[in-house]
């Protein structure tokens, strides 16, 4: 299987004494579903944002689809961003606009400034947005304003906005951290489904170890800016959790054991 | 440890009270202000007001004049505010941390805004009197500069507060700078911006009276004219008209706010 993304000795230093990433190395294959877990402040969000350069890495190489993105000039960077969809914990929608308008925002990266400013989209784009909304079960809410939706529905709008970009990869920064278990399951099922049926690579930050183990092909554990685990979900045991989360991780495993039994 | 913390807090409050009391007493002694006389004269002032300061029939004849200059004042306030709002929007975009292009622009525009904001409209009126003389333009520019400084600051905060998250999302799709402004920043912040503009129009109509007295224009000029010629009844009519106008404007802007928010 072809490698889509590769981190080579990537570090990120915010200021003299906050080093968010130090010497990170890992690779992600095309179509893989990879979770990143780790305690708060471990550097998960930073790692994700270095890929589409919402945050600039301080050193190292990030190879996406064969090219080193850290060297991209503004034009190449925009093209890179059109091929990578991003999903956020707080959805980051324009709440006063309708669902369909928010979804079509995913096409802005392909447009000239004038068409973008005026919000001009062609038939094909609208049809595509509609069919994605249908897949995500939002066809009844197309003209609703986003501030009238529930959290789970808003996150599905966020996913639709990312999918309409026609991305090769999705970056999800704690997409279910603000949702209840039911809505979380719907979102995770959609993401897993997108990965398997559309062949889109998914890289997702998660706080729930059990969810990560259940859905992922592979798990990357991060602690204090370094990768401390990189392997299949089945091999995550008490020891691994302890090195990812520190000493008080036993409880997490107990929960996870209960989930597996149930 | 905890005891010491609360003891320290108590001591701090005591020291604060002592300083306030000594400042007040000091000020009274230095200015030779007679507290008793100060309060008893309020009664006298009220008596004088009720016997002199009310509109009579003659004053009613001046109503058209008053309404004329009132219209001028209101229009000047609105014009000053709206034009200031346009400039403020530009500066706020450059200065905001969400939409700003570079650190240099940002600190420059913050600096300009805070300079203009910290000079009161009354001070602006007097400064501008030197260059424009007694003229409607003087009043206009005084209100314009004051509003510009205030609105820039308010707009900057409004933009940062409401649109930073959706701006991040659109940047991540590869959208261009102006697409982001028009598709995300403006739709999210427009209600807040309008609300600030309405607030500024209200404030400016209040200020216009003072500015008018200082620059000799509009309703303020008329007031000082009546007052200096001892025409108290006309002056009182004018005050009533101003109060009614301000209440009306406030009512209208509250109504607009309810509709847009
Ligand atoms: N903009 C920033 N400026 C300075 N330091 C930052 C900035 N963003 C993050 N950091 C620091 O970098 C480190 C990693 O932060 P990051 O947000 O990547 O962690 P995280 O793993 O996503 O945490 P969480 O699970 O709480 O979201 C933290 O120590 C944080 O304080
Ligand atoms: Mg994070």
Coordinates of C-alpha atoms and ligand atoms in Angstrom, one line a residue:
Chain A
X1 CA 0.0 0.0 0.0
X2 CA 1.2 3.5 -0.9
X3 CA 2.3 5.9 1.8
X4 CA 0.2 9.1 1.7
X5 CA 1.7 11.0 4.6
X6 CA 5.1 10.8 6.3
X7 CA 6.5 12.8 9.3
X8 CA 10.3 12.9 9.3
X9 CA 11.9 14.3 12.5
X10 CA 9.2 17.0 12.9
X11 CA 9.5 19.4 15.8
X12 CA 7.5 22.4 16.9
X13 CA 8.7 24.9 19.3
X14 CA 6.1 27.6 20.3
X15 CA 8.4 29.5 22.5
X16 CA 11.6 28.9 24.4
X17 CA 10.1 26.6 27.0
X18 CA 7.1 25.1 25.2
X19 CA 8.1 22.4 22.9
X20 CA 4.9 20.9 21.5
X21 CA 6.4 18.3 19.2
X22 CA 9.9 16.8 19.4
X23 CA 11.3 14.7 16.7
X24 CA 8.1 13.1 15.5
X25 CA 8.3 10.2 13.0
X26 CA 5.5 8.2 11.6
X27 CA 3.8 7.3 8.3
X28 CA 0.2 6.9 7.2
X29 CA -0.9 4.7 4.3
X30 CA -3.5 5.6 1.7
X31 CA -7.0 4.7 3.0
X32 CA -5.9 4.1 6.5
X33 CA -7.9 5.1 9.6
X34 CA -5.5 6.3 12.2
X35 CA -6.2 7.6 15.7
X36 CA -3.9 9.8 17.7
X37 CA -4.4 9.5 21.4
X38 CA -2.6 11.1 24.3
X39 CA -3.2 13.4 27.4
X40 CA -4.2 17.0 27.2
X41 CA -1.4 19.2 26.0
X42 CA 0.5 16.3 24.5
X43 CA 0.6 18.1 21.1
X44 CA -2.2 16.3 19.2
X45 CA -3.8 19.4 17.8
X46 CA -0.4 20.8 16.9
X47 CA 0.6 17.7 15.1
X48 CA -2.6 17.7 13.0
X49 CA -2.4 21.4 12.1
X50 CA 1.2 21.0 11.0
X51 CA 0.0 18.8 8.1
X52 CA -2.1 21.5 6.4
X53 CA 0.2 24.2 7.8
X54 CA -2.4 26.0 9.9
X55 CA 0.6 25.8 12.2
X56 CA 4.1 25.9 10.9
X57 CA 6.5 23.1 12.0
X58 CA 9.8 24.4 13.3
X59 CA 11.9 21.7 11.7
X60 CA 11.7 18.4 9.9
X61 CA 9.9 17.3 6.8
X62 CA 6.2 16.5 6.2
X63 CA 5.7 14.5 3.0
X64 CA 2.2 14.5 1.7
X65 CA 1.5 12.6 -1.5
X66 CA 5.1 12.7 -2.5
X67 CA 5.9 16.4 -1.8
X68 CA 7.4 18.1 1.2
X69 CA 4.6 20.5 2.3
X70 CA 6.9 22.5 4.6
X71 CA 8.5 24.0 1.4
X72 CA 5.3 24.9 -0.3
X73 CA 4.7 28.5 -1.5
X74 CA 1.3 30.2 -1.0
X75 CA -0.2 28.8 -4.3
X76 CA 0.9 25.2 -3.6
X77 CA -0.2 25.6 0.0
X78 CA -3.8 26.5 -1.1
X79 CA -3.9 23.6 -3.4
X80 CA -2.7 21.3 -0.6
X81 CA -5.4 22.6 1.6
X82 CA -8.1 21.9 -0.9
X83 CA -7.1 18.3 -0.8
X84 CA -7.2 18.0 2.9
X85 CA -10.5 18.3 4.8
X86 CA -10.6 19.4 8.4
X87 CA -13.1 18.7 11.1
X88 CA -13.2 20.6 14.4
X89 CA -14.4 19.9 18.0
X90 CA -16.5 23.0 17.9
X91 CA -17.7 22.5 14.3
X92 CA -16.5 26.0 13.3
X93 CA -19.5 26.7 11.1
X94 CA -20.8 30.1 10.1
X95 CA -23.8 29.8 12.4
X96 CA -25.9 32.5 10.8
X97 CA -25.8 30.9 7.3
X98 CA -27.8 27.9 6.1
X99 CA -26.6 24.3 6.1
X100 CA -26.1 24.3 2.3
X101 CA -24.2 27.6 2.3
X102 CA -21.8 26.2 5.0
X103 CA -21.3 23.0 3.0
X104 CA -20.5 24.9 -0.2
X105 CA -17.8 26.8 1.7
X106 CA -15.8 23.6 1.2
X107 CA -15.6 24.6 -2.5
X108 CA -14.1 28.0 -1.9
X109 CA -10.5 26.8 -2.2
X110 CA -11.2 25.9 -5.9
X111 CA -12.6 29.3 -6.8
X112 CA -11.3 32.6 -8.0
X113 CA -11.4 35.4 -5.4
X114 CA -14.3 37.1 -7.2
X115 CA -16.5 33.9 -7.4
X116 CA -15.5 33.2 -3.7
X117 CA -16.5 36.7 -2.6
X118 CA -19.8 36.6 -4.3
X119 CA -20.4 33.0 -3.4
X120 CA -21.1 31.7 -6.9
X121 CA -21.3 27.9 -7.1
X122 CA -22.2 25.9 -10.2
X123 CA -24.9 23.3 -10.6
X124 CA -22.5 20.4 -10.3
X125 CA -21.2 21.7 -7.0
X126 CA -24.7 22.2 -5.6
X127 CA -25.7 18.7 -6.7
X128 CA -22.6 17.2 -5.1
X129 CA -23.3 19.1 -1.8
X130 CA -26.9 17.8 -1.8
X131 CA -25.9 14.2 -2.4
X132 CA -23.3 14.4 0.5
X133 CA -25.9 15.9 2.8
X134 CA -28.2 12.9 1.9
X135 CA -25.6 10.4 2.7
X136 CA -25.1 12.1 6.1
X137 CA -28.9 12.1 6.7
X138 CA -29.3 15.9 6.6
X139 CA -31.5 16.3 3.5
X140 CA -34.4 17.7 5.7
X141 CA -32.3 20.5 7.1
X142 CA -30.7 21.9 4.0
X143 CA -32.2 25.4 4.3
X144 CA -32.1 25.6 8.1
X145 CA -29.7 28.1 9.7
X146 CA -26.9 26.3 11.4
X147 CA -27.6 27.8 14.8
X148 CA -30.9 25.8 14.9
X149 CA -29.1 22.4 14.6
X150 CA -28.1 20.1 17.4
X151 CA -24.4 19.4 18.1
X152 CA -24.4 16.1 16.2
X153 CA -26.1 17.7 13.2
X154 CA -23.6 20.6 13.2
X155 CA -20.8 18.1 13.2
X156 CA -22.3 16.3 10.2
X157 CA -22.5 19.7 8.4
X158 CA -18.8 20.0 9.3
X159 CA -18.1 16.6 7.7
X160 CA -20.1 17.5 4.6
X161 CA -18.1 20.7 4.2
X162 CA -14.9 18.7 4.3
X163 CA -16.2 16.0 1.9
X164 CA -17.4 18.5 -0.7
X165 CA -13.7 19.5 -1.1
X166 CA -13.2 16.0 -2.6
X167 CA -10.3 15.5 -0.2
X168 CA -7.6 12.7 -0.2
X169 CA -7.4 13.0 3.6
X170 CA -9.5 14.1 6.6
X171 CA -8.0 15.7 9.7
X172 CA -10.4 15.5 12.6
X173 CA -9.5 17.3 15.8
X174 CA -11.6 15.7 18.6
X175 CA -14.7 15.6 16.5
X176 CA -16.8 13.9 19.2
X177 CA -15.5 15.7 22.3
X178 CA -18.6 17.9 22.6
X179 CA -21.2 15.2 21.8
X180 CA -23.2 12.7 23.8
X181 CA -22.5 8.9 23.2
X182 CA -25.3 8.5 20.7
X183 CA -24.3 11.4 18.5
X184 CA -20.7 10.4 18.9
X185 CA -21.5 6.9 17.6
X186 CA -23.3 8.4 14.5
X187 CA -20.3 10.6 13.7
X188 CA -17.7 7.9 14.2
X189 CA -19.8 5.5 12.0
X190 CA -19.9 8.1 9.3
X191 CA -16.2 8.7 9.5
X192 CA -15.4 5.0 9.4
X193 CA -17.8 4.6 6.5
X194 CA -16.2 7.5 4.6
X195 CA -12.8 5.9 5.1
X196 CA -13.8 2.4 3.9
X197 CA -16.2 3.3 1.1
X198 CA -14.6 6.4 -0.4
X199 CA -11.0 5.4 0.3
X200 CA -10.3 8.7 2.1
X201 CA -7.5 8.5 4.6
X202 CA -8.6 9.6 8.1
X203 CA -6.3 11.0 10.8
X204 CA -8.3 11.6 14.0
X205 CA -7.5 13.0 17.5
X206 CA -9.4 11.3 20.2
X207 CA -9.7 11.4 23.9
X208 CA -11.7 8.2 24.2
X209 CA -9.4 5.2 24.2
X210 CA -12.3 2.7 23.7
X211 CA -13.6 4.6 20.7
X212 CA -10.1 4.7 19.2
X213 CA -9.6 1.0 19.7
X214 CA -12.9 0.1 18.2
X215 CA -12.7 2.2 15.0
X216 CA -9.0 2.5 14.1
X217 CA -6.8 0.5 11.8
X218 CA -3.8 1.8 13.8
X219 CA -3.2 4.0 16.8
X220 CA -0.5 6.5 17.5
X221 CA 0.1 7.4 21.1
X222 CA 1.6 10.8 21.9
X223 CA 3.0 12.0 25.2
X224 CA 4.8 15.3 25.8
X225 CA 5.3 15.8 22.1
X226 CA 6.9 12.5 21.3
X227 CA 5.3 9.4 19.7
X228 CA 5.4 6.7 22.4
X229 CA 3.2 4.1 20.7
X230 CA 2.6 3.3 17.0
X231 CA 0.8 0.0 16.3
X232 CA -2.4 -1.9 15.9
X233 CA -5.3 -1.2 18.4
X234 CA -5.3 -4.9 19.7
X235 CA -1.9 -4.5 21.2
X236 CA -2.8 -1.6 23.5
X237 CA -2.6 -3.0 27.0
X238 CA -2.0 -1.6 30.5
X239 CA 1.7 -1.0 29.9
X240 CA 1.1 0.9 26.6
X241 CA -1.6 3.0 28.2
X242 CA 0.7 3.8 31.1
X243 CA 3.4 5.1 28.8
X244 CA 0.9 7.1 26.8
X245 CA -1.1 8.6 29.6
X246 CA 1.2 8.3 32.6
X247 CA 0.7 6.1 35.7
X248 CA -3.0 6.5 36.4
X249 CA -4.3 4.9 33.2
X250 CA -5.4 1.6 34.7
X251 CA -9.0 2.8 35.0
X252 CA -9.2 3.6 31.3
X253 CA -8.3 0.0 30.5
X254 CA -11.0 -1.3 32.9
X255 CA -13.6 0.7 31.1
X256 CA -12.3 -0.5 27.8
X257 CA -12.4 -4.1 29.0
X258 CA -16.0 -3.6 30.0
X259 CA -16.9 -2.2 26.6
X260 CA -15.3 -5.2 24.8
X261 CA -17.2 -7.6 27.0
X262 CA -20.5 -5.8 26.4
Chain B
X1 CA -1.7 29.6 55.1
X2 CA -5.5 30.0 54.4
X3 CA -5.9 32.2 57.5
X4 CA -3.1 34.4 56.4
X5 CA -4.6 34.7 53.0
X6 CA -7.9 36.0 54.4
X7 CA -6.2 38.2 56.9
X8 CA -4.2 39.8 54.1
X9 CA -7.4 40.3 52.0
X10 CA -9.1 42.0 55.0
X11 CA -6.1 44.2 55.6
X12 CA -6.1 45.2 51.9
X13 CA -9.7 46.3 52.0
X14 CA -9.1 48.3 55.1
X15 CA -6.2 50.1 53.6
X16 CA -8.3 50.8 50.4
X17 CA -11.1 52.3 52.5
X18 CA -8.8 54.5 54.5
X19 CA -7.2 55.8 51.3
X20 CA -10.6 56.6 49.7
X21 CA -11.8 58.5 52.8
X22 CA -8.6 60.5 53.2
X23 CA -8.7 61.4 49.4
X24 CA -12.3 62.6 49.8
X25 CA -11.6 64.7 52.9
X26 CA -8.4 66.1 51.3
X27 CA -10.3 67.2 48.2
X28 CA -13.1 68.8 50.3
X29 CA -10.5 70.8 52.4
X30 CA -8.4 71.9 49.5
X31 CA -11.3 73.2 47.3
X32 CA -13.1 74.7 50.4
X33 CA -16.2 72.9 49.4
X34 CA -19.1 73.3 51.9
X35 CA -20.9 70.0 52.0
X36 CA -24.0 71.4 53.7
X37 CA -24.3 74.4 51.4
X38 CA -23.8 72.1 48.4
X39 CA -26.8 70.0 49.3
X40 CA -29.1 72.8 50.4
X41 CA -28.5 74.6 47.2
X42 CA -30.0 71.7 45.2
X43 CA -33.4 72.7 46.7
X44 CA -32.9 76.3 45.6
X45 CA -31.9 75.2 42.1
X46 CA -35.0 73.1 41.8
X47 CA -37.1 76.1 42.9
X48 CA -35.5 78.3 40.3
X49 CA -36.0 75.7 37.6
X50 CA -39.6 75.2 38.3
X51 CA -40.4 78.9 38.2
X52 CA -38.3 79.9 35.1
X53 CA -37.3 76.9 33.1
X54 CA -40.5 75.8 31.3
X55 CA -41.7 76.5 27.8
X56 CA -44.3 79.2 27.3
X57 CA -46.3 80.3 24.3
X58 CA -43.6 82.5 22.9
X59 CA -41.2 79.6 23.0
X60 CA -43.6 77.5 21.0
X61 CA -43.3 79.9 18.1
X62 CA -39.6 79.1 18.0
X63 CA -40.3 75.4 17.6
X64 CA -39.8 75.3 13.8
X65 CA -36.3 76.9 14.3
X66 CA -35.5 74.3 17.0
X67 CA -36.7 71.4 14.8
X68 CA -34.6 72.7 11.9
X69 CA -31.4 72.7 13.8
X70 CA -32.3 69.5 15.5
X71 CA -32.7 67.8 12.1
X72 CA -29.3 69.2 11.1
X73 CA -27.7 67.8 14.3
X74 CA -29.3 64.4 13.9
X75 CA -28.2 64.2 10.2
X76 CA -24.7 65.3 11.0
X77 CA -24.5 62.7 13.8
X78 CA -25.7 59.9 11.5
X79 CA -23.4 61.0 8.6
X80 CA -20.4 61.2 11.0
X81 CA -21.1 57.8 12.4
X82 CA -21.7 55.9 9.2
X83 CA -18.6 57.3 7.5
X84 CA -16.6 56.6 10.6
X85 CA -17.9 53.1 10.6
X86 CA -16.6 52.4 7.1
X87 CA -13.1 53.6 8.0
X88 CA -13.3 51.7 11.3
X89 CA -14.3 48.5 9.5
X90 CA -11.2 48.8 7.3
X91 CA -8.9 49.5 10.3
X92 CA -10.5 46.8 12.4
X93 CA -10.0 44.2 9.7
X94 CA -6.3 45.1 9.5
X95 CA -5.9 45.2 13.3
X96 CA -7.8 42.1 14.3
X97 CA -5.8 39.0 15.1
X98 CA -8.2 36.9 13.1
X99 CA -8.2 38.8 9.8
X100 CA -5.1 40.9 10.1
X101 CA -2.4 40.4 7.5
X102 CA 0.7 41.2 9.5
X103 CA 1.9 42.3 12.9
X104 CA 3.0 45.7 11.7
X105 CA -0.4 46.7 10.3
X106 CA -2.0 45.4 13.4
X107 CA -0.1 47.4 15.9
X108 CA -0.3 50.5 13.6
X109 CA -4.0 50.3 13.4
X110 CA -4.5 49.6 17.1
X111 CA -2.3 52.6 17.8
X112 CA -4.2 54.9 15.6
X113 CA -7.5 53.7 17.0
X114 CA -6.5 54.2 20.6
X115 CA -5.1 57.6 19.9
X116 CA -8.4 58.8 18.4
X117 CA -10.5 57.0 21.0
X118 CA -8.6 58.6 24.0
X119 CA -9.2 62.2 22.8
X120 CA -12.7 63.2 23.9
X121 CA -15.1 64.7 21.3
X122 CA -15.1 67.9 23.3
X123 CA -11.3 68.1 23.0
X124 CA -11.6 67.2 19.3
X125 CA -14.1 70.1 18.8
X126 CA -11.6 72.6 20.3
X127 CA -8.7 71.2 18.4
X128 CA -10.7 71.4 15.1
X129 CA -12.0 74.9 15.9
X130 CA -8.5 76.2 15.1
X131 CA -8.5 74.7 11.6
X132 CA -12.1 74.9 10.5
X133 CA -13.5 77.7 12.7
X134 CA -17.2 77.9 13.7
X135 CA -18.6 75.6 11.1
X136 CA -20.8 72.5 10.7
X137 CA -17.6 70.7 9.4
X138 CA -15.9 71.2 12.8
X139 CA -18.8 69.4 14.6
X140 CA -18.9 66.8 11.9
X141 CA -15.2 66.0 12.2
X142 CA -15.2 66.0 16.0
X143 CA -17.9 63.4 16.0
X144 CA -16.2 61.5 13.2
X145 CA -12.8 61.2 14.9
X146 CA -14.3 60.2 18.2
X147 CA -16.5 57.6 16.6
X148 CA -13.8 56.3 14.4
X149 CA -11.5 55.5 17.4
X150 CA -14.3 53.9 19.4
X151 CA -15.7 51.8 16.6
X152 CA -12.4 50.5 15.4
X153 CA -11.8 49.1 18.8
X154 CA -15.3 47.7 19.2
X155 CA -15.3 46.2 15.7
X156 CA -11.9 44.6 16.3
X157 CA -13.2 42.8 19.4
X158 CA -16.5 41.8 17.7
X159 CA -14.6 40.3 14.7
X160 CA -12.2 38.3 16.9
X161 CA -15.0 37.2 19.2
X162 CA -17.5 35.8 16.7
X163 CA -15.6 34.8 13.7
X164 CA -12.2 33.3 14.6
X165 CA -13.5 29.7 14.6
X166 CA -15.1 29.8 11.2
X167 CA -12.2 31.8 9.7
X168 CA -9.9 28.9 10.8
X169 CA -12.2 26.4 9.1
X170 CA -12.3 28.4 5.8
X171 CA -8.5 28.9 5.9
X172 CA -8.2 25.2 6.1
X173 CA -10.2 24.7 2.9
X174 CA -7.7 26.8 1.0
X175 CA -10.1 29.8 0.5
X176 CA -8.6 33.1 -0.4
X177 CA -8.4 36.0 2.0
X178 CA -11.3 38.0 0.5
X179 CA -13.5 34.9 0.2
X180 CA -13.0 34.3 3.9
X181 CA -13.8 37.9 4.7
X182 CA -17.0 37.9 2.7
X183 CA -18.2 34.4 3.4
X184 CA -17.4 34.2 7.0
X185 CA -16.3 37.3 8.8
X186 CA -19.0 39.6 7.5
X187 CA -22.0 37.2 7.8
X188 CA -21.0 36.3 11.4
X189 CA -20.2 39.8 12.7
X190 CA -22.7 42.0 10.9
X191 CA -25.4 42.0 13.6
X192 CA -22.8 43.0 16.2
X193 CA -21.3 45.6 14.0
X194 CA -24.7 47.1 13.3
X195 CA -25.5 47.1 17.0
X196 CA -22.3 49.1 17.7
X197 CA -23.1 51.6 14.9
X198 CA -26.6 52.2 16.4
X199 CA -25.1 52.7 19.8
X200 CA -22.6 55.2 18.3
X201 CA -25.4 57.1 16.5
X202 CA -27.2 57.4 19.9
X203 CA -24.1 58.5 21.7
X204 CA -23.3 61.0 18.9
X205 CA -26.7 62.7 19.1
X206 CA -26.1 63.1 22.8
X207 CA -22.6 64.5 22.2
X208 CA -23.8 66.7 19.3
X209 CA -25.4 69.1 21.9
X210 CA -22.1 69.6 23.7
X211 CA -20.1 69.7 20.4
X212 CA -22.7 72.3 19.1
X213 CA -22.2 74.5 22.1
X214 CA -18.4 74.4 21.6
X215 CA -18.3 74.8 17.9
X216 CA -21.3 77.1 17.5
X217 CA -23.4 74.8 15.3
X218 CA -26.6 72.9 15.3
X219 CA -28.8 72.5 18.3
X220 CA -26.0 73.2 20.8
X221 CA -25.5 76.6 19.2
X222 CA -29.2 77.4 19.5
X223 CA -29.2 76.4 23.2
X224 CA -26.3 78.7 24.1
X225 CA -27.9 81.5 22.1
X226 CA -31.2 81.2 24.0
X227 CA -29.4 80.7 27.3
X228 CA -27.1 83.7 27.0
X229 CA -30.0 86.0 26.0
X230 CA -31.8 84.8 29.1
X231 CA -34.6 83.3 27.0
X232 CA -35.0 80.4 29.5
X233 CA -38.4 79.3 28.3
X234 CA -37.1 78.6 24.7
X235 CA -34.0 76.9 26.2
X236 CA -36.2 74.6 28.2
X237 CA -38.3 73.7 25.2
X238 CA -35.1 72.8 23.4
X239 CA -34.0 70.6 26.2
X240 CA -37.3 68.8 26.2
X241 CA -37.1 68.3 22.4
X242 CA -33.6 66.9 22.8
X243 CA -34.7 64.4 25.5
X244 CA -37.6 63.3 23.4
X245 CA -35.3 62.8 20.3
X246 CA -32.8 60.8 22.3
X247 CA -35.5 58.5 23.7
X248 CA -37.0 58.1 20.2
X249 CA -33.7 57.2 18.7
X250 CA -33.0 54.7 21.4
X251 CA -36.4 53.1 20.9
X252 CA -35.8 52.8 17.2
X253 CA -32.4 51.4 17.5
X254 CA -33.6 48.9 20.1
X255 CA -36.3 47.8 17.7
X256 CA -33.7 47.4 14.9
X257 CA -31.5 45.4 17.2
X258 CA -34.3 43.0 18.1
X259 CA -35.0 42.4 14.4
X260 CA -31.4 41.7 13.3
X261 CA -30.0 39.8 16.2
Ligands
LIG1 N1 -0.7 29.0 19.9 C1 0.1 28.4 20.9 N2 1.1 29.2 21.5 C2 1.9 28.7 22.4 N3 1.8 27.5 22.9 C3 0.9 26.7 22.4 C4 0.0 27.1 21.4 N4 -0.9 26.1 21.1 C5 -0.5 25.1 21.9 N5 0.5 25.4 22.7 C6 1.2 24.5 23.7 O1 1.6 23.4 23.0 C7 1.4 22.2 23.7 C8 0.6 21.2 22.9 O2 -0.7 21.8 22.7 P1 -1.8 21.0 21.8 O3 -3.0 22.0 21.7 O4 -1.2 20.6 20.5 O5 -2.2 19.8 22.7 P2 -3.4 18.7 22.6 O6 -2.7 17.4 22.7 O7 -4.2 19.0 21.4 O8 -4.2 19.0 23.9 P3 -5.8 18.8 24.1 O9 -6.0 17.3 24.2 O10 -6.1 19.5 25.4 O11 -6.5 19.5 22.9 C9 0.7 22.6 25.0 O12 1.7 22.7 26.0 C10 0.2 24.0 24.7 O13 0.2 24.8 25.9
LIG2 MG1 -6.2 19.7 21.1

